[in-house]
PDB file of C-alpha atoms in Angstrom:
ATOM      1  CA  UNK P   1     -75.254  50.039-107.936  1.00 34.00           C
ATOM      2  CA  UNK P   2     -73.601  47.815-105.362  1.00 37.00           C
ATOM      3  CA  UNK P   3     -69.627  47.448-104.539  1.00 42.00           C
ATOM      4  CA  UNK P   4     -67.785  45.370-103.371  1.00 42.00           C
ATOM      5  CA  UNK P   5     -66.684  47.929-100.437  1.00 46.00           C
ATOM      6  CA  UNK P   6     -70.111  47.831 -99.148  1.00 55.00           C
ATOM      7  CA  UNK P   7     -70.371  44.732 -98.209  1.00 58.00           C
ATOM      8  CA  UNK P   8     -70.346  43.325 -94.452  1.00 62.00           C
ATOM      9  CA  UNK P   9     -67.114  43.654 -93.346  1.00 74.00           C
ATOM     10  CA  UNK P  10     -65.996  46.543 -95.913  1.00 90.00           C
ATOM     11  CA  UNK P  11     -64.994  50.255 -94.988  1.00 93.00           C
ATOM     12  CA  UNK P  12     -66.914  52.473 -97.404  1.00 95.00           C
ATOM     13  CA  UNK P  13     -66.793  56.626 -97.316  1.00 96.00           C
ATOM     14  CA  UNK P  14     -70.356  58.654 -96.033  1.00 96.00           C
ATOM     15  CA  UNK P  15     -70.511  62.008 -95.327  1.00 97.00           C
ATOM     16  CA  UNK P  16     -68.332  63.561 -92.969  1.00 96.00           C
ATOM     17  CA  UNK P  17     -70.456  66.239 -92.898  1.00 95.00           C
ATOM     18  CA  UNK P  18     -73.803  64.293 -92.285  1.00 96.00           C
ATOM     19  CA  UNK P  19     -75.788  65.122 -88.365  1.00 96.00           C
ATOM     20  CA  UNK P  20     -74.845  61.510 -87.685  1.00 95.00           C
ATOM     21  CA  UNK P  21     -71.158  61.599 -88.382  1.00 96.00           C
ATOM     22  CA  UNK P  22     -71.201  65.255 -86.721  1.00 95.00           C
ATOM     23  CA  UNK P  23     -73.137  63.295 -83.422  1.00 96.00           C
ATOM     24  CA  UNK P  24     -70.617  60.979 -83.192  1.00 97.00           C
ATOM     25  CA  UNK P  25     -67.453  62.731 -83.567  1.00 97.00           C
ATOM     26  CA  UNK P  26     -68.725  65.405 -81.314  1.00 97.00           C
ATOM     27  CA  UNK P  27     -69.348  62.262 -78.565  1.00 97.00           C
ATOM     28  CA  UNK P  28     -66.161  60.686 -79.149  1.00 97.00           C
ATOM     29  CA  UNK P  29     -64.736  63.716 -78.068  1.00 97.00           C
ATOM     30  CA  UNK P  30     -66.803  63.708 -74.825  1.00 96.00           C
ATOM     31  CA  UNK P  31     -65.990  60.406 -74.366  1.00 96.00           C
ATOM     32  CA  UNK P  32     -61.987  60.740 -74.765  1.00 95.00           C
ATOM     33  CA  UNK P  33     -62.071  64.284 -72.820  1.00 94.00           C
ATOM     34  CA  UNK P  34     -63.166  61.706 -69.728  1.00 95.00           C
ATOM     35  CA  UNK P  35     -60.052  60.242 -69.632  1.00 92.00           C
ATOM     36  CA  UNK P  36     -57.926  61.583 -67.294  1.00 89.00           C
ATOM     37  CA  UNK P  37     -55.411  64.090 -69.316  1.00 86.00           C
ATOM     38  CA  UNK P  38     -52.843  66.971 -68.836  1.00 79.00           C
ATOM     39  CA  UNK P  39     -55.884  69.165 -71.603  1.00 86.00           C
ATOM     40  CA  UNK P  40     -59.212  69.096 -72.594  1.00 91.00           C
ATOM     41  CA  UNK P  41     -60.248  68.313 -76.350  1.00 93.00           C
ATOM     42  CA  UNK P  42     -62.659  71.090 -78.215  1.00 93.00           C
ATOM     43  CA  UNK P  43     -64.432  69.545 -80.564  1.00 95.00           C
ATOM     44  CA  UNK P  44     -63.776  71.384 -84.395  1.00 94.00           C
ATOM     45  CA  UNK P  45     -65.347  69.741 -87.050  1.00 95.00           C
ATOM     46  CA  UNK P  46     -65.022  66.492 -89.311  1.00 95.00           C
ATOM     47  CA  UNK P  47     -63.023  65.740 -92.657  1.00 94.00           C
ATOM     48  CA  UNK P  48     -63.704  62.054 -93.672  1.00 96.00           C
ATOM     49  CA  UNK P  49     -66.057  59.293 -92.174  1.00 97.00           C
ATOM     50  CA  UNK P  50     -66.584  55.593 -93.108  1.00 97.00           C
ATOM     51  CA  UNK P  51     -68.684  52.934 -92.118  1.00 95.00           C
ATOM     52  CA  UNK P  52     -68.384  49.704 -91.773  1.00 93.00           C
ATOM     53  CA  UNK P  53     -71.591  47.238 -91.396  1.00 88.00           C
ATOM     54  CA  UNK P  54     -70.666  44.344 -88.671  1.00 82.00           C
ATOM     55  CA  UNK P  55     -73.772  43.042 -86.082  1.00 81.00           C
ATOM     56  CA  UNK P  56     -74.509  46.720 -85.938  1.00 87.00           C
ATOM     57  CA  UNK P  57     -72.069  49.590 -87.560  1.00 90.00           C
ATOM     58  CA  UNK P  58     -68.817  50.887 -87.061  1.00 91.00           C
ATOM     59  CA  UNK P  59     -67.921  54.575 -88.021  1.00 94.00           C
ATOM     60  CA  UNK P  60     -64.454  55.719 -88.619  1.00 94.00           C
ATOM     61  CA  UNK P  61     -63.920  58.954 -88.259  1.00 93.00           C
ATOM     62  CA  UNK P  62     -61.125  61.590 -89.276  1.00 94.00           C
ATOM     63  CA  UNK P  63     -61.994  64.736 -86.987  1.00 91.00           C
ATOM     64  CA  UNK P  64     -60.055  68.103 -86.204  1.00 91.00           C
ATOM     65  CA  UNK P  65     -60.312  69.322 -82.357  1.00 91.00           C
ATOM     66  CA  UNK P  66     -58.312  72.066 -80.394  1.00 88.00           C
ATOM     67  CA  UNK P  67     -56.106  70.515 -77.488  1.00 86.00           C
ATOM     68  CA  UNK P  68     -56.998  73.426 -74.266  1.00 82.00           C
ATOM     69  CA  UNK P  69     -54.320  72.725 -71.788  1.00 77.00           C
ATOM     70  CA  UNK P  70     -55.523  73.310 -68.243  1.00 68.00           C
ATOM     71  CA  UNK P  71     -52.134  74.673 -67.145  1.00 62.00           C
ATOM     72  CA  UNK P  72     -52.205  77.691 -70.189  1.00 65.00           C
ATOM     73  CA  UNK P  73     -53.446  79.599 -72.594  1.00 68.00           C
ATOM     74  CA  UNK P  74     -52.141  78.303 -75.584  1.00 75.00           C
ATOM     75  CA  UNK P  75     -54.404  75.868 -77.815  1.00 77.00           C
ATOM     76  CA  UNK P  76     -53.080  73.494 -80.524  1.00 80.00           C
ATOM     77  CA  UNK P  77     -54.943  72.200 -83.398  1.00 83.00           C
ATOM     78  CA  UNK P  78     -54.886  68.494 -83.848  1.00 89.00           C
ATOM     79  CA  UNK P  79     -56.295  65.369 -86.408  1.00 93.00           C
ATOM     80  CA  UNK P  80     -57.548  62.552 -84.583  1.00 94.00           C
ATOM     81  CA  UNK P  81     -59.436  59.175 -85.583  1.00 95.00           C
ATOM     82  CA  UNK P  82     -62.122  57.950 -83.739  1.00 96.00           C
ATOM     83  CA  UNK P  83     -63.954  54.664 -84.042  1.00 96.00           C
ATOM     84  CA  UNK P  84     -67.568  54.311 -82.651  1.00 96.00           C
ATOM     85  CA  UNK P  85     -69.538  51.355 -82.815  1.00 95.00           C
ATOM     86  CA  UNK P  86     -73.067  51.549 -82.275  1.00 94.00           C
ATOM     87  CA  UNK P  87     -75.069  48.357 -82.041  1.00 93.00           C
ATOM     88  CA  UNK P  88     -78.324  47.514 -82.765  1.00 91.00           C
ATOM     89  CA  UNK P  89     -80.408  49.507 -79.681  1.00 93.00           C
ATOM     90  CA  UNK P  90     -78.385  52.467 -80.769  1.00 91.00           C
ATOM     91  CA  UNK P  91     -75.280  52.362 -77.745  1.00 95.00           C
ATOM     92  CA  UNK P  92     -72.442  53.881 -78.318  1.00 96.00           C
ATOM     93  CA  UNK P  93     -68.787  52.999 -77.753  1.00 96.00           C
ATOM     94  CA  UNK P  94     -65.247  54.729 -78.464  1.00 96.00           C
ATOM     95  CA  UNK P  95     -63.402  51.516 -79.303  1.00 95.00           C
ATOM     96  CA  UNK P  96     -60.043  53.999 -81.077  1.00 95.00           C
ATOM     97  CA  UNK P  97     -59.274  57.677 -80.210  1.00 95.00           C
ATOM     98  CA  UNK P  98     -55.873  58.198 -81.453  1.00 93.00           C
ATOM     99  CA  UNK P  99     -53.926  60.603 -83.581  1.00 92.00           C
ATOM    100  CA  UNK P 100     -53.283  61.423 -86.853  1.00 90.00           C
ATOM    101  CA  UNK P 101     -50.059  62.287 -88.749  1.00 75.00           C
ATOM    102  CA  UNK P 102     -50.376  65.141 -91.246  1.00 58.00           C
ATOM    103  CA  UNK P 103     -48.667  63.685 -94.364  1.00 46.00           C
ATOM    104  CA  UNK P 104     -49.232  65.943 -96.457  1.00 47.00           C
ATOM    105  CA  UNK P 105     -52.445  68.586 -97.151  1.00 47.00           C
ATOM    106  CA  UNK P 106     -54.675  65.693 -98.249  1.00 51.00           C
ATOM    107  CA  UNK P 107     -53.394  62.633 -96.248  1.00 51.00           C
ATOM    108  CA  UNK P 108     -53.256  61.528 -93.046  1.00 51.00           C
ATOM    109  CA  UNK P 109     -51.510  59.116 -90.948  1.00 48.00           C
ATOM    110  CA  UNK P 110     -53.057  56.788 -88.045  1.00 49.00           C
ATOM    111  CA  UNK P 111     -50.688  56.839 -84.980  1.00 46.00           C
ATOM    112  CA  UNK P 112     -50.177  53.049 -83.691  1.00 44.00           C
ATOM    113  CA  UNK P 113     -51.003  53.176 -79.810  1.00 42.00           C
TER     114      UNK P 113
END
């Protein structure tokens, strides 16, 4: 059965739980924890993750990680979206690490950089 969201071009929902999805969200947080910040990300786990089929794939990604400050003790849970795109000889790059807005228990926001 084909859709109309799976088409080239079209965000459509996988498993956020899949090893892929959990590869990738786990190395978007590497990749963001290289930038030069005032904490360190801890990667927690995933709760949505789309695709999106361009010359390769792009994978959105709605993940949960624990923000360590180095100058305390305390940590902070936080939602964050991530989009990878991997082409065709399976690179990787973090083209969006930003966070999300809680809305409510069910929804969440994308923060505009």
């Amino acid at each position: 059965m084909s859709s109309s969201n799976n088409l080239a071009g079209g965000w459509f929902p996988v498993d956020p739980n899949s090893p892929k999805i959990q590869k990738l969200a786990r190395w978007a947080v590497d990749e963001e924890n290289k930038k030069p910040s005032a904490y360190k990300l801890e990667y927690k786990g995933t709760f949505k993750a789309e695709e999106q089929i361009v010359e390769a794939r792009n994978s959105r990604i709605s993940l949960e990680a624990v923000r360590v400050p180095f100058a305390a003790s305390n940590k902070e849970w936080h939602k964050y979206q991530a989009i990878v795109y991997e082409d065709l000889n399976n690179n990787l790059e973090l083209k969006e690490f930003k966070p999300l807005l809680q809305a409510n228990d069910d929804e969440c926001i994308a923060v505009a950089n």
